[in-house]
XYZ file of C-alpha atoms in Angstrom:
369
model
C -0.233 0.165 -0.177
C 1.045 3.590 -0.588
C 0.801 6.524 1.686
C 0.939 10.123 -0.535
C 1.747 13.473 0.455
C 1.944 16.187 -1.867
C 3.187 19.252 -1.762
C 3.442 22.250 -3.480
C 6.961 23.265 -4.070
C 7.618 26.389 -7.070
C 5.908 27.476 -9.662
C 7.671 24.963 -12.147
C 10.246 22.711 -12.274
C 12.758 21.861 -14.960
C 12.642 17.676 -14.917
C 15.055 17.139 -17.441
C 17.410 19.530 -15.227
C 16.365 17.219 -12.479
C 16.881 14.549 -14.325
C 20.501 15.426 -15.578
C 21.485 16.707 -11.798
C 20.339 13.221 -9.937
C 21.398 11.001 -12.621
C 24.864 12.667 -12.656
C 25.098 11.212 -9.296
C 22.771 8.061 -8.713
C 21.356 6.896 -12.514
C 19.420 4.193 -10.850
C 17.800 6.470 -8.113
C 15.859 8.302 -10.942
C 12.660 7.437 -13.837
C 10.362 8.942 -16.031
C 6.713 7.517 -15.644
C 4.553 6.416 -18.153
C 0.928 4.519 -18.129
C 1.606 1.071 -18.859
C -1.884 0.005 -20.043
C -2.903 3.025 -22.263
C -1.510 2.991 -25.722
C 0.095 6.699 -25.469
C -2.412 8.018 -28.400
C -5.339 6.854 -26.047
C -3.864 7.926 -22.618
C -0.452 9.968 -21.891
C 1.096 12.657 -19.381
C 1.374 15.857 -20.573
C 4.770 16.259 -19.794
C 5.828 12.477 -17.572
C 6.178 13.225 -14.126
C 10.072 12.360 -12.892
C 9.897 9.349 -10.129
C 13.334 9.727 -7.699
C 14.192 7.044 -5.193
C 14.636 8.433 -1.932
C 15.504 5.129 0.324
C 13.876 2.853 2.681
C 12.357 5.059 5.792
C 10.785 4.024 9.086
C 7.601 5.149 9.763
C 6.553 6.147 13.850
C 4.506 3.886 14.691
C 2.342 4.658 18.341
C 2.825 1.968 20.947
C 4.530 0.151 18.596
C 8.259 0.250 16.706
C 8.396 2.069 13.505
C 7.093 0.439 10.114
C 10.149 -0.358 7.046
C 8.538 1.826 4.553
C 9.966 2.351 0.643
C 10.113 6.404 -0.091
C 9.581 8.414 -3.337
C 9.043 11.254 -4.357
C 6.674 12.141 -8.007
C 7.900 15.782 -9.339
C 5.471 17.425 -11.532
C 6.542 19.915 -13.438
C 3.544 22.699 -12.870
C 5.439 22.720 -9.062
C 4.339 19.542 -7.549
C 6.131 16.938 -5.397
C 4.469 13.537 -4.229
C 6.122 11.827 -2.003
C 4.942 8.050 -1.477
C 5.482 5.890 1.656
C 5.316 2.067 0.224
C 4.518 -0.446 3.015
C 4.955 -4.000 2.073
C 1.078 -5.910 2.607
C 2.214 -9.743 1.766
C 1.040 -12.445 2.503
C -1.966 -11.116 4.709
C -5.551 -12.160 5.499
C -8.518 -9.116 4.634
C -8.888 -8.540 7.980
C -4.842 -8.070 8.505
C -4.574 -6.323 5.642
C -7.495 -3.317 6.575
C -5.943 -3.439 9.926
C -2.665 -1.902 8.526
C -3.980 0.269 5.888
C -5.835 2.125 8.673
C -3.321 1.889 11.373
C -0.528 3.183 8.381
C -2.766 5.232 7.717
C -3.412 6.687 11.090
C 0.413 6.855 11.669
C 1.429 8.687 8.527
C -1.316 11.688 9.915
C 0.433 11.759 13.543
C 2.701 14.611 14.485
C 5.160 11.825 15.052
C 5.542 11.334 11.506
C 5.749 15.349 10.711
C 9.705 15.237 10.641
C 9.673 12.041 8.618
C 7.872 14.203 6.013
C 9.484 17.413 6.381
C 12.851 15.059 6.485
C 12.079 13.868 2.891
C 10.344 16.686 0.981
C 13.344 18.364 2.191
C 15.264 16.044 0.957
C 14.028 16.677 -2.555
C 14.176 20.326 -2.096
C 18.055 19.754 -1.820
C 17.951 17.555 -4.858
C 16.336 19.663 -7.239
C 16.800 23.435 -6.258
C 18.599 24.240 -9.133
C 15.704 23.186 -11.304
C 12.455 24.960 -9.290
C 11.173 27.943 -10.819
C 10.056 30.529 -8.438
C 10.440 28.032 -5.381
C 7.771 28.723 -2.567
C 9.956 28.672 -0.055
C 12.576 31.928 -0.257
C 11.228 32.328 -3.678
C 10.981 36.060 -5.045
C 7.679 36.960 -5.750
C 5.654 33.725 -4.857
C 4.008 33.153 -1.086
C 4.270 29.865 0.462
C 0.592 29.539 1.443
C 1.064 27.667 5.014
C 0.184 24.022 5.673
C -1.059 23.360 1.708
C -0.634 19.583 1.292
C -2.930 16.592 0.118
C -2.858 13.336 1.681
C -4.745 10.112 0.059
C -3.661 6.617 0.556
C -4.056 3.843 -2.411
C -4.686 -0.118 -0.565
C -3.916 -2.398 -3.454
C -3.830 -5.757 -4.052
C -2.080 -8.040 -6.505
C -4.540 -11.492 -6.231
C -5.995 -13.223 -3.418
C -5.687 -16.901 -1.955
C -8.073 -18.284 -3.074
C -8.644 -16.232 -6.493
C -11.908 -13.622 -6.139
C -12.958 -11.646 -8.604
C -14.511 -8.049 -8.543
C -18.042 -9.481 -7.801
C -16.878 -11.482 -5.333
C -14.247 -9.053 -3.795
C -17.769 -6.850 -3.425
C -20.296 -9.539 -2.033
C -17.366 -11.134 0.285
C -14.913 -8.632 1.652
C -16.469 -5.593 3.864
C -14.645 -3.040 2.515
C -16.036 0.053 4.442
C -13.948 -0.166 7.041
C -11.219 -0.037 4.621
C -13.011 2.459 2.703
C -14.125 4.780 5.321
C -10.876 4.881 7.768
C -14.104 4.088 10.774
C -13.515 1.008 12.849
C -17.496 1.238 13.718
C -20.532 0.326 11.676
C -21.679 2.881 9.466
C -25.182 3.164 8.487
C -26.680 1.416 4.659
C -26.828 5.274 3.317
C -23.067 6.183 4.771
C -21.978 2.092 3.068
C -23.769 2.501 -0.182
C -22.176 6.280 -0.877
C -18.523 5.027 -0.020
C -19.082 2.423 -2.822
C -20.416 4.697 -5.747
C -17.393 5.328 -7.244
C -16.366 1.633 -8.136
C -15.018 0.416 -11.976
C -14.164 -2.606 -13.085
C -12.356 -3.706 -16.681
C -11.784 -6.524 -16.481
C -13.523 -9.477 -13.877
C -10.279 -10.057 -12.104
C -9.478 -6.008 -11.403
C -11.171 -3.356 -9.408
C -10.846 0.535 -8.270
C -13.282 1.918 -5.480
C -12.705 5.334 -5.440
C -13.171 7.556 -2.006
C -11.999 11.087 -1.759
C -9.174 10.282 0.510
C -8.292 6.618 -0.447
C -8.321 4.114 -3.286
C -9.338 -0.026 -2.876
C -7.352 -1.075 -5.969
C -6.874 -4.594 -6.991
C -4.377 -4.700 -10.047
C -3.756 -8.594 -10.829
C -0.808 -7.596 -13.675
C 0.989 -5.439 -10.944
C 0.571 -2.575 -13.351
C 0.029 1.400 -11.313
C -1.827 3.142 -14.281
C -4.588 3.634 -11.849
C -2.747 4.748 -8.893
C -0.915 6.996 -11.202
C -4.290 8.469 -12.619
C -5.239 9.124 -9.018
C -2.135 10.914 -8.217
C -2.219 12.927 -11.103
C -5.544 14.183 -9.558
C -4.525 14.722 -6.242
C -1.373 17.063 -7.738
C -3.685 18.672 -10.017
C -6.014 19.265 -6.532
C -3.168 20.392 -4.647
C -2.207 23.311 -6.957
C -5.202 24.686 -7.865
C -5.910 24.989 -3.643
C -3.008 27.314 -3.890
C -3.827 29.182 -6.732
C -7.352 29.774 -5.252
C -5.137 31.043 -2.121
C -2.821 32.895 -3.723
C -5.834 34.850 -5.362
C -7.333 34.798 -2.248
C -4.656 36.811 -1.338
C -3.719 39.053 -4.023
C -7.320 39.988 -4.099
C -7.241 42.470 -0.905
C -3.651 43.709 -1.796
C -5.406 44.563 -5.278
C -8.056 46.683 -3.845
C -5.684 48.549 -1.207
C -3.372 49.448 -3.897
C -6.147 50.600 -6.221
C -7.368 52.736 -3.369
C -3.975 54.106 -2.533
C -3.459 55.188 -6.199
C -6.941 57.330 -6.180
C -5.578 59.001 -3.071
C -2.094 60.114 -5.271
C -2.249 63.545 -6.504
C -3.780 63.848 -9.944
C -0.365 64.008 -11.539
C 1.152 60.852 -10.320
C -2.241 58.547 -10.065
C -2.421 58.072 -14.042
C 1.412 56.379 -13.680
C 0.796 54.318 -10.557
C -2.774 53.529 -12.328
C -0.749 51.794 -15.181
C 2.056 50.201 -12.764
C -0.705 48.491 -10.906
C -2.195 47.250 -14.167
C 0.807 46.263 -15.176
C 1.281 43.995 -11.929
C -2.643 42.510 -12.238
C -1.979 41.654 -16.017
C 1.623 39.726 -14.808
C -0.107 38.258 -12.479
C -2.828 36.906 -14.452
C -1.242 35.888 -17.539
C 0.627 34.197 -15.120
C -1.937 32.065 -13.214
C -3.705 31.469 -16.410
C -0.640 29.927 -17.922
C 0.323 27.546 -14.567
C -4.015 26.581 -14.907
C -3.396 25.517 -18.775
C -0.955 23.224 -17.517
C -2.126 21.954 -14.710
C -4.928 21.346 -16.951
C -2.652 19.370 -19.926
C -1.315 17.345 -17.075
C -2.752 14.106 -18.341
C -3.965 13.769 -21.731
C -7.223 10.973 -22.002
C -8.701 10.468 -25.671
C -9.272 6.672 -26.389
C -9.220 4.561 -22.750
C -12.793 5.062 -21.631
C -12.158 2.803 -18.607
C -8.862 5.244 -17.359
C -10.617 8.155 -18.189
C -14.159 7.447 -15.989
C -11.805 7.065 -13.286
C -9.648 10.176 -13.740
C -12.658 12.017 -14.468
C -14.825 10.191 -11.626
C -11.329 11.278 -9.738
C -11.398 15.062 -9.707
C -15.667 15.084 -9.222
C -14.743 13.026 -5.901
C -12.142 15.953 -5.345
C -14.341 18.903 -6.318
C -11.667 19.892 -8.874
C -14.320 21.392 -11.188
C -15.119 23.858 -8.564
C -11.724 24.872 -7.662
C -11.054 25.695 -10.974
C -14.466 27.743 -11.052
C -13.224 29.735 -7.793
C -10.057 30.440 -9.744
C -11.401 31.424 -13.154
C -13.801 33.664 -11.029
C -11.362 35.148 -9.635
C -9.217 36.140 -12.537
C -12.400 37.544 -14.268
C -12.530 39.935 -11.066
C -8.879 40.484 -11.709
C -9.324 40.884 -15.705
C -12.298 42.873 -14.973
C -10.291 45.306 -12.372
C -7.497 45.912 -14.741
C -9.909 46.791 -17.536
C -10.653 49.539 -15.742
C -7.667 50.909 -14.450
C -6.329 50.862 -18.002
C -9.334 52.722 -18.706
C -9.031 55.050 -16.066
C -5.411 55.877 -16.542
C -6.412 56.655 -20.432
C -8.662 59.035 -19.003
C -6.833 60.702 -17.074
C -3.569 61.189 -19.519
C -6.582 62.619 -22.041
C -7.459 64.811 -19.207
C -3.691 65.942 -18.031
C -3.036 66.633 -22.121
C -6.529 68.518 -22.180
C -6.104 70.540 -19.077
C -2.409 71.153 -20.828
C -3.457 72.461 -23.623
C -5.773 74.902 -22.170
C -2.672 76.125 -19.829
C -0.810 76.928 -23.154
C -3.823 78.804 -24.624
C -4.130 80.646 -21.761
C -0.545 81.312 -21.591
C -0.402 82.294 -25.628
C -3.057 84.706 -24.686
C -1.510 86.119 -21.362
C 1.756 86.736 -23.987
C 0.215 88.590 -26.443
C -1.682 91.087 -23.591
C 1.755 91.390 -22.133
C 4.050 92.195 -25.378
């Protein structure tokens, strides 16, 4: 099983440069990720993320010895990093597998694990910092949004003994504790809701999604579904970042507009122009990065993965975040248009006043001479 934690680290990441930096030291520790089941023309990453091997770590467990986990990091070109802890779960009964998943998920969220997560993401920053464009931590012109992270649990089974198909899994195994993270009995309505997003392509595979975890059965061992869910989480993270960034920028913009209007008439046009330029730059940057986020994965013909991807976006409320970002960008665009018009009006008024003054001066000079 995999415990994911995603971070925003930069406006953009030059993945080719990261690959070169790490490959020069440990070539075996870095690889590009590609979908294995889908044909490239059917579904593919816009820019394939880069995976870095971080070694074996120990996840602290409350009231017991730590659990060993393999740690990896995936870097996305739009500035997100996903840290994954892979915990082996072979040879377990279903109840043991469920207990392990819940225990690992709880442990990863405990304060005792915070140091481990921090150590891993800081290691990625040290390794890849030269390839970060405007890093979130200490970067000029890019504010840091405190506490912005996304967590997700992927509980994956490759085979059952004795073998079970997807229909038998749903009928014979109680998936609800694993999907809900709850050890108490849930109502029938809550149970039905947790099983609403379930998918199978072959009789032997299964994917059941919830907003913070997924249960996957992949007999072939491929990770396409897991990769698609990770991308959706990365997109959610970045949209949340830019929504929060715009929330911070809008009050600042209003304050700067009010300040410019209090400025002396002769200087206000220049301040309006500077402010309009800053707004235009922000709008262009956010628009560019949101388009890059939207194009992180391209789906055309693989209906199964496309359905899972679309359902994940719906579960994570990504369309709502897109709407929120677009609405705030529209406000900034309207503000830019109003400032540009006001600056142009002031310039015209200044020019007209100058012409009137010149005429008056000419009349006065005519009387004097």
